[in-house]
Amino acid sequence: MIEDKLGELRERLATIHDINAANALLAWDQQTYMPEGAIADRAEGMATLSRIAHEMFTDAKTGNLLDNLKDHFDADSDERAIVRVARRSYDRATKLPAALVQDLTRTTTLAEPAWAEARAKSDWNLFAPHLEKIVELQRRVAEAYGYTTHPYDALLDEYEPGLTKRQIEIMFDELKGGIVPLVKAIAEQNAEDQTAPLHGNFDEAKQEQFGRDVITRFGYDWTRGRQDRTVHPFCINFGSSDVRITTRFDSTWLSPALFGTLHEAGHGMYEQGVDPKYRRTPLSGGTSMGIHESQSRLWENMVGRSRVFWQRFYPDLQELYPEQLTDVSLEDFYRAINEVRPSMIRVEADEVTYNLHVLLRFELETALLEGSLKVADVPAAWNAKMTEYLGITPTNDAEGALQDIHWAGGMFAYFPTYTIGNVLAVQLYEKAIETHPTIPDEIAEGEFANLYGWLRENIYQYGSKYEPNQLIERATGRTLDTAPYLRYLHEKFGELYNLN
Ligand code: ZN
């Protein structure tokens, strides 16, 4: 009886998974190879597939099956996890009244072009009325989902199941105490910009060759993946057997393709590494945005911006670009890729200042939701926080409060996942080295099997079986912990900037 119900649920979810995967493939195609004339038909086709999947998933039959299967399986079983994850998505998909969903779609569809125009003209007033509406709708969404302590918790749950605003506040308090003084100490050095080696004329085909070579060694599986070019790099998958990444190349600047490729490969290896037994179930993908970002940041930063990595790979890069790099020492290159400099734009920020950009957004978001900050006052509040945390002040709103698309898209509570990723990347990397102390030496030899193996064993294979807190506790013995991250920043950048 229960076995029949479970089989029925599995089949239903597998069908929905297939429809969503087909839709994701259409989305990938749209970003990569679709002829531009196809856009209108493509939009219709994708909307149809979304609607069919949504109708099937939110059907009362799904709810009945989930009710029937509640509490029937062992606490640590896959079946229990499948029911839990499906229930969570089902509740979220059915709790919003249809009129609110429509209102949200209409509002963000109008807000995104308004935001783009506002940013181009650096005119907050063009975007403000849209943001007012979006904040109001976010409050209603939080009410519809329900929460016990703060509306932010209801929105955060979308990206980080089980995490609360309070936990994020504690994380940021600890980070602020460690990072703000570090940024000040580095700024007081008044060091000259050292990033010149990264700028010049760098043949794109060679950049591509180098990146592919490195991520192949990491463990990215090309029989279940591919790399293409897009304006904004991303990773997308249709199950663990087909996980694609994209990269952006700039022939005058090494960093975007180089670190972008390592970053997206980190996302990709996570998805490829999920246990095949979870295929076509709700457990088949990464468990949260923050955990996902920890995997991309680990390969990009812990590995790709480390000295040991470049001891092995810098000679290869020099060989590809003899004219540009022969006279640049390993030490100068290492310094260039780890330059710390407070800047206006989050996506261009270095490892030290990055999280202060996120903190600022988190504080403004919560104040907007609570109503203690008015939309009209956001630019002034933004600039004041930039001055306080980073010691620089935007001169216009394009390089201030209008720089990110997230709010226009209705993505409240998303920003903290970037910082959660940074913090967890170090916590996990430290634990991996504790288990295999030879990992740094192996990286210096271009060997990644132990690191990849540890991540696959402790993170990748589980997909969404465990919630973020639980997964991290199983892997490291602790929940989210800022201490390893702060220690890492102080050691690495203290040495680079002679602060000790
Ligand atoms: Zn990412």
Short mmCIF file of C-alpha atoms and ligand atoms in Angstrom, two decimals:
data_model
loop_
_atom_site.label_atom_id
_atom_site.label_comp_id
_atom_site.label_asym_id
_atom_site.label_seq_id
_atom_site.Cartn_x
_atom_site.Cartn_y
_atom_site.Cartn_z
CA MET A 1 0.00 0.00 0.00
CA ILE A 2 2.60 2.49 1.10
CA GLU A 3 4.94 1.07 -1.56
CA ASP A 4 2.29 1.76 -4.21
CA LYS A 5 1.81 5.31 -3.01
CA LEU A 6 5.56 5.86 -3.00
CA GLY A 7 5.84 4.47 -6.53
CA GLU A 8 3.05 6.77 -7.64
CA LEU A 9 4.72 9.80 -6.08
CA ARG A 10 8.11 8.91 -7.57
CA GLU A 11 6.60 8.54 -11.03
CA ARG A 12 4.79 11.83 -10.75
CA LEU A 13 7.92 13.66 -9.58
CA ALA A 14 10.03 12.01 -12.29
CA THR A 15 7.63 13.22 -14.99
CA ILE A 16 7.73 16.75 -13.56
CA HIS A 17 11.53 16.53 -13.42
CA ASP A 18 11.66 15.58 -17.11
CA ILE A 19 9.44 18.50 -18.12
CA ASN A 20 11.57 20.90 -16.09
CA ALA A 21 14.77 19.46 -17.56
CA ALA A 22 13.44 19.94 -21.09
CA ASN A 23 12.56 23.51 -20.19
CA ALA A 24 16.04 24.10 -18.75
CA LEU A 25 17.55 22.84 -21.99
CA LEU A 26 15.45 25.39 -23.88
CA ALA A 27 16.73 28.07 -21.50
CA TRP A 28 20.33 26.97 -22.08
CA ASP A 29 19.77 27.06 -25.83
CA GLN A 30 18.26 30.53 -25.59
CA GLN A 31 21.41 31.82 -23.87
CA THR A 32 23.85 30.10 -26.23
CA TYR A 33 22.79 29.23 -29.80
CA MET A 34 19.16 30.22 -30.39
CA PRO A 35 18.69 32.51 -33.41
CA GLU A 36 17.35 35.83 -32.14
CA GLY A 37 14.21 35.62 -34.27
CA ALA A 38 13.05 32.63 -32.21
CA ILE A 39 12.56 34.56 -28.98
CA ALA A 40 8.76 35.03 -29.09
CA ASP A 41 8.00 31.38 -29.90
CA ARG A 42 10.59 30.22 -27.41
CA ALA A 43 8.99 32.29 -24.65
CA GLU A 44 5.60 30.69 -25.42
CA GLY A 45 7.07 27.19 -25.47
CA MET A 46 8.86 27.63 -22.18
CA ALA A 47 5.80 29.18 -20.53
CA THR A 48 3.74 26.16 -21.65
CA LEU A 49 6.18 23.63 -20.20
CA SER A 50 6.36 25.63 -16.94
CA ARG A 51 2.59 25.69 -16.71
CA ILE A 52 2.22 21.94 -17.31
CA ALA A 53 4.86 21.12 -14.70
CA HIS A 54 3.35 23.57 -12.22
CA GLU A 55 -0.20 22.26 -12.70
CA MET A 56 0.90 18.68 -12.30
CA PHE A 57 2.97 19.43 -9.22
CA THR A 58 0.37 21.58 -7.44
CA ASP A 59 -2.47 19.16 -8.25
CA ALA A 60 -4.31 17.90 -5.16
CA LYS A 61 -3.13 14.39 -6.08
CA THR A 62 0.43 15.38 -5.26
CA GLY A 63 -0.71 16.78 -1.92
CA ASN A 64 -2.68 13.61 -1.12
CA LEU A 65 0.30 11.37 -1.88
CA LEU A 66 2.53 13.53 0.31
CA ASP A 67 -0.06 13.38 3.14
CA ASN A 68 -0.27 9.60 2.83
CA LEU A 69 3.49 9.15 2.91
CA LYS A 70 4.19 11.49 5.82
CA ASP A 71 6.18 9.87 8.69
CA HIS A 72 6.29 6.47 7.01
CA PHE A 73 10.02 6.11 6.53
CA ASP A 74 13.13 6.03 8.72
CA ALA A 75 14.49 9.42 9.68
CA ASP A 76 17.68 9.05 7.65
CA SER A 77 16.17 7.26 4.64
CA ASP A 78 16.16 8.59 1.09
CA GLU A 79 12.39 8.12 0.95
CA ARG A 80 11.88 10.38 3.94
CA ALA A 81 14.10 13.02 2.33
CA ILE A 82 12.23 12.82 -0.99
CA VAL A 83 8.90 13.34 0.78
CA ARG A 84 10.33 16.18 2.89
CA VAL A 85 11.85 18.08 -0.05
CA ALA A 86 8.78 17.57 -2.24
CA ARG A 87 6.50 18.69 0.62
CA ARG A 88 8.49 21.87 1.09
CA SER A 89 8.28 22.76 -2.61
CA TYR A 90 4.61 21.80 -2.68
CA ASP A 91 3.78 24.05 0.25
CA ARG A 92 5.67 26.94 -1.27
CA ALA A 93 4.03 26.40 -4.66
CA THR A 94 0.50 26.18 -3.25
CA LYS A 95 0.58 28.78 -0.49
CA LEU A 96 0.78 31.80 -2.80
CA PRO A 97 -2.63 32.87 -4.13
CA ALA A 98 -2.71 32.88 -7.95
CA ALA A 99 -3.43 36.62 -7.98
CA LEU A 100 -0.29 37.31 -5.96
CA VAL A 101 1.84 35.17 -8.29
CA GLN A 102 0.47 37.10 -11.27
CA ASP A 103 1.09 40.40 -9.56
CA LEU A 104 4.67 39.37 -8.83
CA THR A 105 5.35 38.30 -12.40
CA ARG A 106 3.81 41.45 -13.86
CA THR A 107 5.64 43.71 -11.42
CA THR A 108 9.09 42.22 -11.93
CA THR A 109 8.61 42.02 -15.70
CA LEU A 110 8.06 45.79 -15.70
CA ALA A 111 10.67 46.49 -13.04
CA GLU A 112 13.61 44.88 -14.85
CA PRO A 113 13.64 47.18 -17.91
CA ALA A 114 12.89 50.14 -15.60
CA TRP A 115 15.90 49.19 -13.50
CA ALA A 116 18.09 48.88 -16.62
CA GLU A 117 17.05 52.36 -17.75
CA ALA A 118 17.47 53.80 -14.25
CA ARG A 119 20.96 52.35 -14.04
CA ALA A 120 21.90 53.62 -17.52
CA LYS A 121 20.72 57.11 -16.55
CA SER A 122 21.84 56.76 -12.95
CA ASP A 123 18.40 57.94 -11.85
CA TRP A 124 16.99 56.25 -8.75
CA ASN A 125 13.58 57.88 -9.21
CA LEU A 126 12.94 55.83 -12.35
CA PHE A 127 13.27 52.61 -10.35
CA ALA A 128 11.87 53.70 -6.96
CA PRO A 129 8.12 53.24 -7.72
CA HIS A 130 8.82 49.70 -8.93
CA LEU A 131 10.82 48.85 -5.84
CA GLU A 132 8.04 50.20 -3.61
CA LYS A 133 5.66 47.74 -5.21
CA ILE A 134 8.18 44.90 -5.01
CA VAL A 135 8.81 45.46 -1.28
CA GLU A 136 5.09 45.47 -0.66
CA LEU A 137 4.71 42.20 -2.61
CA GLN A 138 7.64 40.61 -0.78
CA ARG A 139 5.87 41.35 2.50
CA ARG A 140 2.73 39.67 1.20
CA VAL A 141 4.74 36.68 -0.01
CA ALA A 142 6.32 36.32 3.43
CA GLU A 143 2.86 36.49 5.04
CA ALA A 144 1.53 33.85 2.66
CA TYR A 145 4.42 31.47 3.35
CA GLY A 146 4.20 32.19 7.06
CA TYR A 147 6.97 32.70 9.64
CA THR A 148 7.38 32.77 13.39
CA THR A 149 9.93 35.52 14.00
CA HIS A 150 10.64 37.72 10.98
CA PRO A 151 9.30 38.00 7.40
CA TYR A 152 12.88 37.69 6.17
CA ASP A 153 12.94 34.07 7.38
CA ALA A 154 10.10 33.14 5.03
CA LEU A 155 11.94 34.62 2.04
CA LEU A 156 15.32 33.18 3.04
CA ASP A 157 13.83 29.70 3.21
CA GLU A 158 13.55 29.75 -0.58
CA TYR A 159 17.35 29.79 -0.95
CA GLU A 160 18.61 28.41 2.39
CA PRO A 161 16.18 25.90 3.86
CA GLY A 162 16.30 25.97 7.65
CA LEU A 163 18.45 29.08 8.03
CA THR A 164 17.13 32.20 9.80
CA LYS A 165 17.73 35.92 9.69
CA ARG A 166 19.11 35.70 13.21
CA GLN A 167 21.80 33.21 12.13
CA ILE A 168 22.75 35.48 9.24
CA GLU A 169 23.01 38.44 11.61
CA ILE A 170 25.34 36.52 13.88
CA MET A 171 27.46 35.52 10.88
CA PHE A 172 27.72 39.11 9.68
CA ASP A 173 28.46 40.48 13.17
CA GLU A 174 31.43 38.16 13.42
CA LEU A 175 32.60 38.93 9.90
CA LYS A 176 32.24 42.68 10.34
CA GLY A 177 34.37 42.57 13.49
CA GLY A 178 37.15 40.76 11.64
CA ILE A 179 36.99 42.25 8.16
CA VAL A 180 36.40 46.00 8.64
CA PRO A 181 39.70 46.44 10.56
CA LEU A 182 41.52 44.29 7.97
CA VAL A 183 40.23 46.46 5.12
CA LYS A 184 41.34 49.59 7.03
CA ALA A 185 44.80 48.17 7.72
CA ILE A 186 45.27 47.26 4.04
CA ALA A 187 43.96 50.66 2.89
CA GLU A 188 46.42 52.42 5.21
CA GLN A 189 49.28 50.75 3.34
CA ASN A 190 48.35 52.86 0.32
CA ALA A 191 49.89 50.17 -1.86
CA GLU A 192 49.95 50.81 -5.58
CA ASP A 193 47.66 48.86 -7.86
CA GLN A 194 49.46 45.60 -8.72
CA THR A 195 46.99 44.14 -11.22
CA ALA A 196 48.85 45.20 -14.40
CA PRO A 197 49.99 41.62 -15.27
CA LEU A 198 46.35 40.61 -15.75
CA HIS A 199 45.74 43.24 -18.43
CA GLY A 200 47.11 43.10 -21.96
CA ASN A 201 46.50 41.11 -25.09
CA PHE A 202 45.54 37.51 -24.24
CA ASP A 203 44.47 35.27 -27.11
CA GLU A 204 41.03 33.85 -26.22
CA ALA A 205 41.63 30.39 -27.66
CA LYS A 206 44.60 29.98 -25.35
CA GLN A 207 42.59 31.20 -22.37
CA GLU A 208 40.01 28.58 -23.21
CA GLN A 209 42.64 25.85 -23.57
CA PHE A 210 44.17 26.72 -20.20
CA GLY A 211 40.84 26.77 -18.38
CA ARG A 212 39.73 23.46 -19.88
CA ASP A 213 43.01 21.82 -18.95
CA VAL A 214 42.73 22.98 -15.34
CA ILE A 215 39.10 21.97 -14.74
CA THR A 216 39.72 18.60 -16.41
CA ARG A 217 42.39 18.01 -13.78
CA PHE A 218 39.99 19.20 -11.06
CA GLY A 219 37.58 16.42 -12.05
CA TYR A 220 34.99 18.12 -14.28
CA ASP A 221 33.60 15.30 -16.46
CA TRP A 222 33.34 16.26 -20.14
CA THR A 223 31.38 13.12 -21.00
CA ARG A 224 28.58 14.64 -18.87
CA GLY A 225 29.25 18.30 -19.52
CA ARG A 226 30.33 20.99 -21.96
CA GLN A 227 31.44 24.61 -21.97
CA ASP A 228 30.03 27.37 -24.15
CA ARG A 229 30.20 31.14 -24.29
CA THR A 230 27.62 33.57 -22.86
CA VAL A 231 27.55 37.20 -21.75
CA HIS A 232 26.86 36.14 -18.15
CA PRO A 233 28.53 32.87 -17.13
CA PHE A 234 26.36 30.24 -15.49
CA CYS A 235 26.03 26.53 -14.74
CA ILE A 236 22.88 24.63 -15.65
CA ASN A 237 21.97 20.96 -15.45
CA PHE A 238 19.33 18.54 -16.64
CA GLY A 239 20.18 15.89 -14.07
CA SER A 240 23.67 14.79 -12.99
CA SER A 241 24.35 13.23 -16.40
CA ASP A 242 24.31 16.56 -18.24
CA VAL A 243 25.79 19.54 -16.42
CA ARG A 244 26.86 22.46 -18.61
CA ILE A 245 28.87 25.55 -17.84
CA THR A 246 29.40 28.79 -19.73
CA THR A 247 32.21 31.32 -19.70
CA ARG A 248 32.85 34.87 -20.87
CA PHE A 249 36.18 35.67 -22.53
CA ASP A 250 37.87 39.06 -22.59
CA SER A 251 40.95 39.26 -24.80
CA THR A 252 42.31 42.22 -22.81
CA TRP A 253 41.83 40.84 -19.29
CA LEU A 254 42.66 37.39 -17.95
CA SER A 255 40.52 37.32 -14.82
CA PRO A 256 36.91 36.90 -16.06
CA ALA A 257 37.42 33.70 -18.07
CA LEU A 258 40.12 32.29 -15.81
CA PHE A 259 38.32 32.57 -12.48
CA GLY A 260 34.88 32.35 -14.04
CA THR A 261 35.74 28.94 -15.49
CA LEU A 262 37.07 27.59 -12.18
CA HIS A 263 34.00 29.01 -10.42
CA GLU A 264 31.40 27.49 -12.76
CA ALA A 265 33.28 24.18 -12.83
CA GLY A 266 32.92 24.12 -9.03
CA HIS A 267 29.13 24.38 -9.42
CA GLY A 268 29.27 21.80 -12.18
CA MET A 269 31.27 19.18 -10.28
CA TYR A 270 28.79 19.43 -7.41
CA GLU A 271 25.88 18.58 -9.73
CA GLN A 272 27.83 15.88 -11.58
CA GLY A 273 28.80 14.30 -8.27
CA VAL A 274 25.26 13.69 -6.98
CA ASP A 275 24.59 9.97 -6.46
CA PRO A 276 22.91 8.61 -9.64
CA LYS A 277 20.31 6.86 -7.45
CA TYR A 278 18.72 10.31 -6.99
CA ARG A 279 18.19 10.86 -10.72
CA ARG A 280 14.72 12.21 -11.59
CA THR A 281 13.90 12.84 -7.91
CA PRO A 282 13.75 16.13 -5.97
CA LEU A 283 17.10 15.16 -4.36
CA SER A 284 18.97 15.31 -7.67
CA GLY A 285 20.32 18.88 -7.33
CA GLY A 286 22.45 20.86 -4.86
CA THR A 287 20.77 21.49 -1.52
CA SER A 288 20.92 25.30 -1.29
CA MET A 289 22.34 28.38 -3.01
CA GLY A 290 24.87 28.90 -0.20
CA ILE A 291 26.18 25.34 -0.34
CA HIS A 292 26.37 25.62 -4.11
CA GLU A 293 28.33 28.84 -3.86
CA SER A 294 30.69 27.24 -1.32
CA GLN A 295 31.61 24.66 -3.97
CA SER A 296 32.31 27.25 -6.67
CA ARG A 297 34.25 29.51 -4.31
CA LEU A 298 36.31 26.66 -2.97
CA TRP A 299 37.72 25.83 -6.42
CA GLU A 300 37.93 29.46 -7.50
CA ASN A 301 39.50 30.92 -4.36
CA MET A 302 40.91 28.30 -2.00
CA VAL A 303 42.49 26.48 -4.96
CA GLY A 304 42.60 28.94 -7.87
CA ARG A 305 43.93 31.94 -5.94
CA SER A 306 46.44 29.98 -3.86
CA ARG A 307 50.21 30.11 -4.19
CA VAL A 308 50.55 26.30 -4.37
CA PHE A 309 48.21 26.15 -7.35
CA TRP A 310 50.22 28.70 -9.30
CA GLN A 311 53.52 27.08 -8.43
CA ARG A 312 52.31 24.25 -10.65
CA PHE A 313 50.28 26.14 -13.27
CA TYR A 314 51.99 29.51 -13.71
CA PRO A 315 54.76 28.06 -15.94
CA ASP A 316 52.02 26.64 -18.20
CA LEU A 317 50.35 30.04 -18.44
CA GLN A 318 53.70 31.73 -19.12
CA GLU A 319 54.33 29.25 -21.92
CA LEU A 320 50.98 30.18 -23.50
CA TYR A 321 51.72 33.91 -23.20
CA PRO A 322 55.52 34.30 -23.32
CA GLU A 323 55.38 37.93 -24.50
CA GLN A 324 53.00 38.99 -21.76
CA LEU A 325 54.22 36.96 -18.78
CA THR A 326 57.87 35.97 -19.16
CA ASP A 327 58.98 39.01 -17.19
CA VAL A 328 56.26 38.69 -14.56
CA SER A 329 57.41 36.64 -11.57
CA LEU A 330 55.21 34.04 -9.88
CA GLU A 331 55.11 36.27 -6.81
CA ASP A 332 53.95 39.30 -8.85
CA PHE A 333 51.28 37.24 -10.56
CA TYR A 334 50.09 35.85 -7.23
CA ARG A 335 49.93 39.39 -5.85
CA ALA A 336 47.99 40.58 -8.93
CA ILE A 337 45.24 37.96 -8.60
CA ASN A 338 44.88 38.74 -4.89
CA GLU A 339 44.81 42.53 -5.03
CA VAL A 340 42.64 44.01 -2.26
CA ARG A 341 41.08 47.37 -3.02
CA PRO A 342 37.73 48.73 -1.86
CA SER A 343 35.64 49.30 -4.96
CA MET A 344 32.07 50.33 -5.72
CA ILE A 345 30.94 47.22 -7.59
CA ARG A 346 30.21 43.98 -5.74
CA VAL A 347 30.87 41.60 -8.64
CA GLU A 348 34.37 43.05 -9.07
CA ALA A 349 35.23 42.94 -5.37
CA ASP A 350 38.17 40.97 -3.94
CA GLU A 351 37.98 38.22 -1.32
CA VAL A 352 38.38 40.63 1.61
CA THR A 353 35.92 43.37 0.72
CA TYR A 354 33.30 41.21 -1.01
CA ASN A 355 31.26 40.30 2.05
CA LEU A 356 30.93 43.92 3.15
CA HIS A 357 29.03 44.58 -0.09
CA VAL A 358 26.71 41.72 0.84
CA LEU A 359 26.30 42.86 4.44
CA LEU A 360 25.18 46.30 3.24
CA ARG A 361 22.50 44.76 1.02
CA PHE A 362 21.31 42.44 3.80
CA GLU A 363 20.89 45.37 6.18
CA LEU A 364 19.01 47.46 3.64
CA GLU A 365 16.75 44.57 2.64
CA THR A 366 15.70 43.83 6.19
CA ALA A 367 15.11 47.53 6.89
CA LEU A 368 12.96 47.82 3.75
CA LEU A 369 10.88 44.80 4.76
CA GLU A 370 10.43 46.14 8.27
CA GLY A 371 9.47 49.56 6.92
CA SER A 372 12.20 51.33 8.91
CA LEU A 373 13.83 52.39 5.62
CA LYS A 374 11.88 54.14 2.87
CA VAL A 375 12.62 53.30 -0.76
CA ALA A 376 13.36 56.97 -1.45
CA ASP A 377 16.09 56.90 1.21
CA VAL A 378 17.90 53.79 -0.08
CA PRO A 379 20.63 55.60 -2.08
CA ALA A 380 21.61 57.78 0.90
CA ALA A 381 21.62 54.78 3.25
CA TRP A 382 23.63 52.79 0.71
CA ASN A 383 26.26 55.50 0.35
CA ALA A 384 26.55 55.96 4.11
CA LYS A 385 27.22 52.26 4.59
CA MET A 386 29.77 52.14 1.75
CA THR A 387 31.61 54.96 3.47
CA GLU A 388 31.44 53.28 6.85
CA TYR A 389 32.45 49.76 5.76
CA LEU A 390 34.71 50.37 2.77
CA GLY A 391 35.86 53.96 3.16
CA ILE A 392 34.63 54.98 -0.29
CA THR A 393 31.46 56.78 -1.37
CA PRO A 394 29.60 56.26 -4.66
CA THR A 395 29.36 59.43 -6.72
CA ASN A 396 26.17 58.30 -8.45
CA ASP A 397 23.46 55.65 -8.03
CA ALA A 398 24.61 53.58 -11.04
CA GLU A 399 27.73 52.65 -9.09
CA GLY A 400 25.69 52.60 -5.88
CA ALA A 401 22.18 51.34 -5.16
CA LEU A 402 21.31 50.61 -8.81
CA GLN A 403 24.17 48.20 -9.61
CA ASP A 404 22.47 44.83 -8.99
CA ILE A 405 19.46 43.36 -10.80
CA HIS A 406 18.34 41.18 -7.84
CA TRP A 407 15.75 43.52 -6.28
CA ALA A 408 14.21 44.28 -9.68
CA GLY A 409 13.75 40.53 -10.12
CA GLY A 410 12.07 40.23 -6.72
CA MET A 411 15.02 38.30 -5.29
CA PHE A 412 14.95 39.39 -1.67
CA ALA A 413 17.05 37.41 0.84
CA TYR A 414 19.28 36.05 -1.94
CA PHE A 415 22.42 38.14 -1.33
CA PRO A 416 23.50 36.45 1.93
CA THR A 417 23.94 33.15 0.06
CA TYR A 418 27.10 34.61 -1.51
CA THR A 419 28.66 35.19 1.89
CA ILE A 420 27.45 31.86 3.27
CA GLY A 421 29.26 30.32 0.30
CA ASN A 422 32.51 32.16 1.04
CA VAL A 423 32.43 31.20 4.72
CA LEU A 424 31.57 27.54 4.10
CA ALA A 425 34.19 27.21 1.35
CA VAL A 426 36.95 27.73 3.92
CA GLN A 427 35.25 25.67 6.63
CA LEU A 428 35.02 22.72 4.21
CA TYR A 429 38.48 23.20 2.74
CA GLU A 430 40.02 23.25 6.22
CA LYS A 431 38.24 20.01 7.11
CA ALA A 432 39.34 18.35 3.86
CA ILE A 433 42.96 19.23 4.69
CA GLU A 434 42.54 17.96 8.22
CA THR A 435 41.52 14.61 6.70
CA HIS A 436 44.16 14.69 3.94
CA PRO A 437 47.03 16.94 5.12
CA THR A 438 48.84 16.38 1.80
CA ILE A 439 46.21 18.26 -0.25
CA PRO A 440 48.25 21.49 -0.60
CA ASP A 441 51.31 19.50 -1.74
CA GLU A 442 49.13 17.61 -4.18
CA ILE A 443 47.76 20.86 -5.61
CA ALA A 444 51.35 22.02 -6.12
CA GLU A 445 51.77 18.88 -8.27
CA GLY A 446 48.51 19.44 -10.19
CA GLU A 447 46.81 16.55 -8.36
CA PHE A 448 43.25 17.04 -7.09
CA ALA A 449 41.96 13.52 -6.51
CA ASN A 450 41.95 13.69 -2.70
CA LEU A 451 40.25 17.08 -2.56
CA TYR A 452 37.69 16.12 -5.20
CA GLY A 453 37.14 12.77 -3.50
CA TRP A 454 36.58 14.36 -0.09
CA LEU A 455 34.02 16.79 -1.52
CA ARG A 456 32.25 14.05 -3.43
CA GLU A 457 32.14 11.86 -0.33
CA ASN A 458 30.96 14.59 2.06
CA ILE A 459 28.96 17.03 -0.10
CA TYR A 460 28.33 16.18 -3.75
CA GLN A 461 26.87 12.69 -3.45
CA TYR A 462 24.04 13.72 -1.14
CA GLY A 463 22.37 16.18 -3.52
CA SER A 464 19.45 17.67 -1.57
CA LYS A 465 19.10 14.81 0.91
CA TYR A 466 20.25 16.98 3.82
CA GLU A 467 19.43 20.61 4.60
CA PRO A 468 22.45 22.96 4.59
CA ASN A 469 23.02 23.04 8.36
CA GLN A 470 22.77 19.28 8.61
CA LEU A 471 25.07 18.67 5.66
CA ILE A 472 27.76 20.98 7.01
CA GLU A 473 27.54 19.50 10.47
CA ARG A 474 27.93 16.00 9.07
CA ALA A 475 30.89 17.08 6.94
CA THR A 476 32.79 19.24 9.45
CA GLY A 477 31.37 18.42 12.90
CA ARG A 478 30.04 21.99 13.23
CA THR A 479 27.32 24.18 11.76
CA LEU A 480 28.23 27.33 9.85
CA ASP A 481 31.36 28.74 11.48
CA THR A 482 33.08 32.03 10.59
CA ALA A 483 36.31 31.31 12.51
CA PRO A 484 38.12 29.35 9.74
CA TYR A 485 37.19 32.02 7.20
CA LEU A 486 38.45 34.93 9.31
CA ARG A 487 41.63 33.03 10.11
CA TYR A 488 42.16 32.35 6.40
CA LEU A 489 41.70 36.03 5.44
CA HIS A 490 44.05 37.28 8.15
CA GLU A 491 46.76 34.74 7.34
CA LYS A 492 46.65 35.10 3.58
CA PHE A 493 46.27 38.87 3.34
CA GLY A 494 48.31 39.62 6.45
CA GLU A 495 51.22 37.94 4.69
CA LEU A 496 50.52 39.61 1.31
CA TYR A 497 50.27 43.08 2.85
CA ASN A 498 52.91 42.63 5.59
CA LEU A 499 50.44 43.25 8.39
CA ASN A 500 51.89 40.84 10.95
ZN ZN B 1 28.35 30.95 -8.34
#
